[in-house]
Amino acid sequence: MLRRTSSLLLRRCYSTSGATAATQKREKIVILGSGWGAVSLLKGIDPAKFDITVVSPRNYFLMTALLPGVSVGTVEGRSIVEPIRRLLPGTKHPEESRFYEASAVDVDPLTKTLTCRDMSPVTNSLPEFTLAYDRLVVSVGAPFNTYGAPGVEQHAYRVKEVEDALAVRGRLIDMLETAALPGASVEERRDMCAVVVVGGGPIGVSMAAEIYDFLSQDVPKLYPELTGVPSVTIVHSNDHILNVYDERISKFAEDKFRRDNIRMLKGRYVREVFPRELWTNSRKTGECVKVPFGLCVWATGLGINAFTRQLQDRLGHAERRAVAVDKFLRVRGAAGIYALGDCADVKEGTQLADSARQLFERADVDGSGSVDEEELRVLLIALQGTHPQVTPFLQQKGWTVKGLMTRAARNRHRRNAVAEGMPAVSRDACKAEVPAHGDTSPTALTLADAGSEQHETEAGAGADNGDGGGGEGGGADGLRLSYEDFQAVAGARADDGDGGGGGGDDLRLSYEEFQEALVGVDVRATSHPATAQVAAQQGVYLARVFNASAGLPLGVGGSELE
Ligand SMILES: Cc1cc2nc3c(=O)[nH]c(=O)nc-3n(C[C@H](O)[C@H](O)[C@H](O)COP(=O)(O)OP(=O)(O)OC[C@H]3O[C@@H](n4cnc5c(N)ncnc54)[C@H](O)[C@@H]3O)c2cc1C
């Protein structure tokens, strides 16, 4: 009996110390948050390689896309959450990963120490504790931005969590029940049953749509006396709702809202929110409109999480809405810290100006040591697929592939003609010079880089009609960028040439001017949209990178990722 007990004890001691040794060998990774980004990382990370700790004030994952349904009662709150402890990898061996219900409040990137605090109503005598990490992943999301409008905190409802959605539901029911009481005047009922949603982005639009469905379909059955009384208004700062998406999506949503009598107040910002009305000003004219409501839902753009701001302070980053990360999701200037999802802003590494020298050489296909408009245009069109900031620049210039081949041919012909002392050929004559698709000239090869079927078709169309499109007009003058024009668009300093009356000369950019022009294009770089999809994809990516780079030395240079 004694022997059996001691052998059992020995086995337990052995397995515990074995696990501890394994735990010590694995890199310590701390993941902040229990949302889309954190959970998709958690699902992919290999617990055999990492000692995983998750810290979040919320001990469950939340399917945010279904929150609008919870706010009108079509979806049950419990059905859109999943306990985070169930999602921890290696649950059969609790020593492999753990969860702490707390908020990260500070980080010391030099000593790689994180400070956390239990913010819940029930705390022990030491609510603050520290954690050491080898890699820290910040996925703390972002709150809605109030843009400093007074009264938002007190009088508007923001839907981020299940309890927020339930609060909206409670308010909706209360306003309907109150409106159904005897004694309310027609105006009172109308104002009481008015719902205002501030923000015409995806969240605002889905909230407005869910609430509209509830008010128009369920309310007439439950409150026949209120049939036709409720209304929904959406206030948006841009001239179109869903303006971050393709124009067709935006138009579709606006047409649908118009048919449903959802009022859209566009091009307006909210000046102040009061208990039963808000004041909104036109961005163009300043004209103020007062909008009475029974319920105001605030669903504007995103602000900054308190921990993200603290991290920025620690690292001396310029204050931005989100923490700046490179394309590998590494926080700038902090070895071992990564950020993803709504709290991260991926910009670095996608900037054209960072690779100005290589791009200049690539653009300068005729090897003249300068880049003319045609070359710049070919380069930017080819870069569209990988650098989204190029598209708004091209759109503003009206630069498309259409007609580019024609112009390329015409330009080459003109240059040859000038070189040979012949008069430049007319526009019509150029039609015969359009290169075939199989052309192996530098221009054609660069275009092929873009590799888009659409581009080829458009180039073909341009060849057919010989029209440059984009409203620039034809002829050599149409090819020129004026100084003001280029400066306005790209912030570039352009040289007007030798001033010797060379009206037909193309604009030519030296390397320095080209570099400045790229900075002007980069200004248009936008962040990834703050969506669950982006956060989840980043989590999957980071898990793959981590699994592949476990145990490799980390550095700001981050060779482990490249
Ligand atoms: C109502 C609504 C509807 C939406 N609908 C859609 C949709 O249909 N499609 C879509 O793609 N996107 C949708 N979104 C957007 C999507 O939810 C977010 O883009 C996504 O949740 C971002 O994921 P994340 O991991 O960055 O942050 P979140 O999912 O917000 O998670 C942040 C986590 O960090 C935790 N946290 C906060 N502070 C700290 C701290 N100091 N320390 C530790 N943890 C902290 C939070 O508790 C939370 O667990 C919707 C959002 C809302 C609010």
Coordinates of C-alpha atoms and ligand atoms in Angstrom, one line a residue, residues 31-39 55-68 84 100 102-105 116 119 138-144 158-161 202-204 206-207 245 299 302 305-308 340-344 529-536 538, ligand 1:
I31 CA -2.8 38.2 -25.4
L32 CA -4.9 41.2 -24.4
G33 CA -8.6 41.0 -25.3
S34 CA -11.2 38.3 -25.9
G35 CA -12.7 39.7 -29.1
W36 CA -12.3 38.8 -32.8
G37 CA -8.6 39.4 -33.1
A38 CA -7.5 37.7 -29.9
V39 CA -9.7 34.6 -30.3
V55 CA -6.1 38.9 -20.1
S56 CA -9.4 40.6 -20.7
P57 CA -12.1 42.3 -18.6
R58 CA -14.7 40.2 -20.5
N59 CA -14.5 36.5 -19.9
Y60 CA -16.3 35.6 -23.1
F61 CA -16.0 36.1 -26.9
L62 CA -18.8 38.1 -28.4
M63 CA -20.2 37.7 -31.9
T64 CA -20.6 41.5 -32.4
A65 CA -22.4 41.3 -35.8
L66 CA -25.5 39.9 -34.0
L67 CA -25.7 42.7 -31.4
P68 CA -28.2 44.7 -33.4
I84 CA -13.2 32.3 -23.3
Y100 CA -7.2 36.4 -16.2
A102 CA -8.6 41.9 -15.7
S103 CA -7.6 45.0 -17.8
A104 CA -4.1 45.8 -18.9
V105 CA -3.3 49.2 -17.6
C116 CA -3.0 44.5 -15.1
M119 CA -11.7 46.3 -12.6
V138 CA -2.6 43.9 -28.1
S139 CA -6.1 43.3 -29.3
V140 CA -8.1 45.5 -27.1
G141 CA -10.5 46.9 -29.7
A142 CA -11.6 50.6 -29.8
P143 CA -14.6 52.5 -28.3
F144 CA -16.9 54.7 -30.4
R158 CA -23.7 52.9 -27.6
V159 CA -23.9 49.2 -28.6
K160 CA -20.6 47.4 -28.0
E161 CA -21.5 44.8 -25.5
P202 CA -21.8 49.7 -41.3
I203 CA -22.7 49.5 -37.6
G204 CA -25.1 52.5 -37.7
S206 CA -27.3 47.7 -39.4
M207 CA -28.6 49.2 -36.1
Y245 CA -17.7 50.9 -49.3
A299 CA -22.5 54.4 -33.7
L302 CA -13.8 54.7 -33.5
N305 CA -8.8 52.5 -26.0
A306 CA -7.2 53.8 -22.8
F307 CA -4.5 51.1 -22.8
T308 CA -3.7 51.8 -26.5
L340 CA -4.2 43.8 -34.4
G341 CA -7.8 44.5 -35.0
D342 CA -9.6 47.7 -34.2
C343 CA -6.7 49.1 -32.1
A344 CA -4.1 48.7 -34.8
P529 CA -11.6 48.9 -42.2
A530 CA -12.4 48.2 -38.5
T531 CA -14.2 45.0 -39.1
A532 CA -14.4 41.6 -37.4
Q533 CA -13.2 40.1 -40.7
V534 CA -10.0 42.1 -40.7
A535 CA -9.3 41.4 -37.0
A536 CA -9.9 37.7 -37.5
Q538 CA -4.9 39.3 -38.7
Ligands
LIG1 C1 -22.9 46.5 -33.1 C2 -21.7 46.0 -33.9 C3 -21.9 45.3 -35.1 C4 -20.9 44.9 -35.8 N1 -21.1 44.2 -37.0 C5 -20.1 43.8 -37.7 C6 -20.3 43.0 -38.9 O1 -21.4 42.7 -39.2 N2 -19.2 42.6 -39.6 C7 -17.9 42.9 -39.2 O2 -17.0 42.5 -39.9 N3 -17.7 43.7 -38.2 C8 -18.7 44.1 -37.4 N4 -18.5 44.9 -36.3 C9 -17.1 45.4 -36.0 C10 -16.3 44.3 -35.3 O3 -17.0 43.8 -34.1 C11 -15.0 44.8 -34.8 O4 -14.3 45.3 -35.9 C12 -14.2 43.7 -34.1 O5 -14.9 43.3 -33.0 C13 -12.8 44.1 -33.8 O6 -12.1 43.0 -33.2 P1 -11.0 43.3 -32.1 O7 -10.5 42.0 -31.6 O8 -10.1 44.3 -32.5 O9 -11.8 44.0 -30.9 P2 -13.0 43.6 -30.0 O10 -13.8 42.4 -30.7 O11 -13.8 44.8 -29.7 O12 -12.4 43.0 -28.7 C14 -11.7 43.8 -27.8 C15 -11.4 43.0 -26.6 O13 -10.5 43.7 -25.8 C16 -10.9 43.7 -24.4 N5 -10.3 44.8 -23.8 C17 -10.6 46.1 -23.8 N6 -9.7 46.8 -23.1 C18 -8.8 45.9 -22.6 C19 -7.6 46.1 -21.7 N7 -7.2 47.2 -21.3 N8 -7.0 44.9 -21.4 C20 -7.4 43.7 -21.9 N9 -8.4 43.6 -22.7 C21 -9.1 44.7 -23.0 C22 -12.4 43.8 -24.6 O14 -13.1 43.4 -23.4 C23 -12.7 42.8 -25.7 O15 -12.7 41.5 -25.2 C24 -19.5 45.3 -35.5 C25 -19.3 46.0 -34.3 C26 -20.4 46.3 -33.5 C27 -20.1 47.1 -32.2

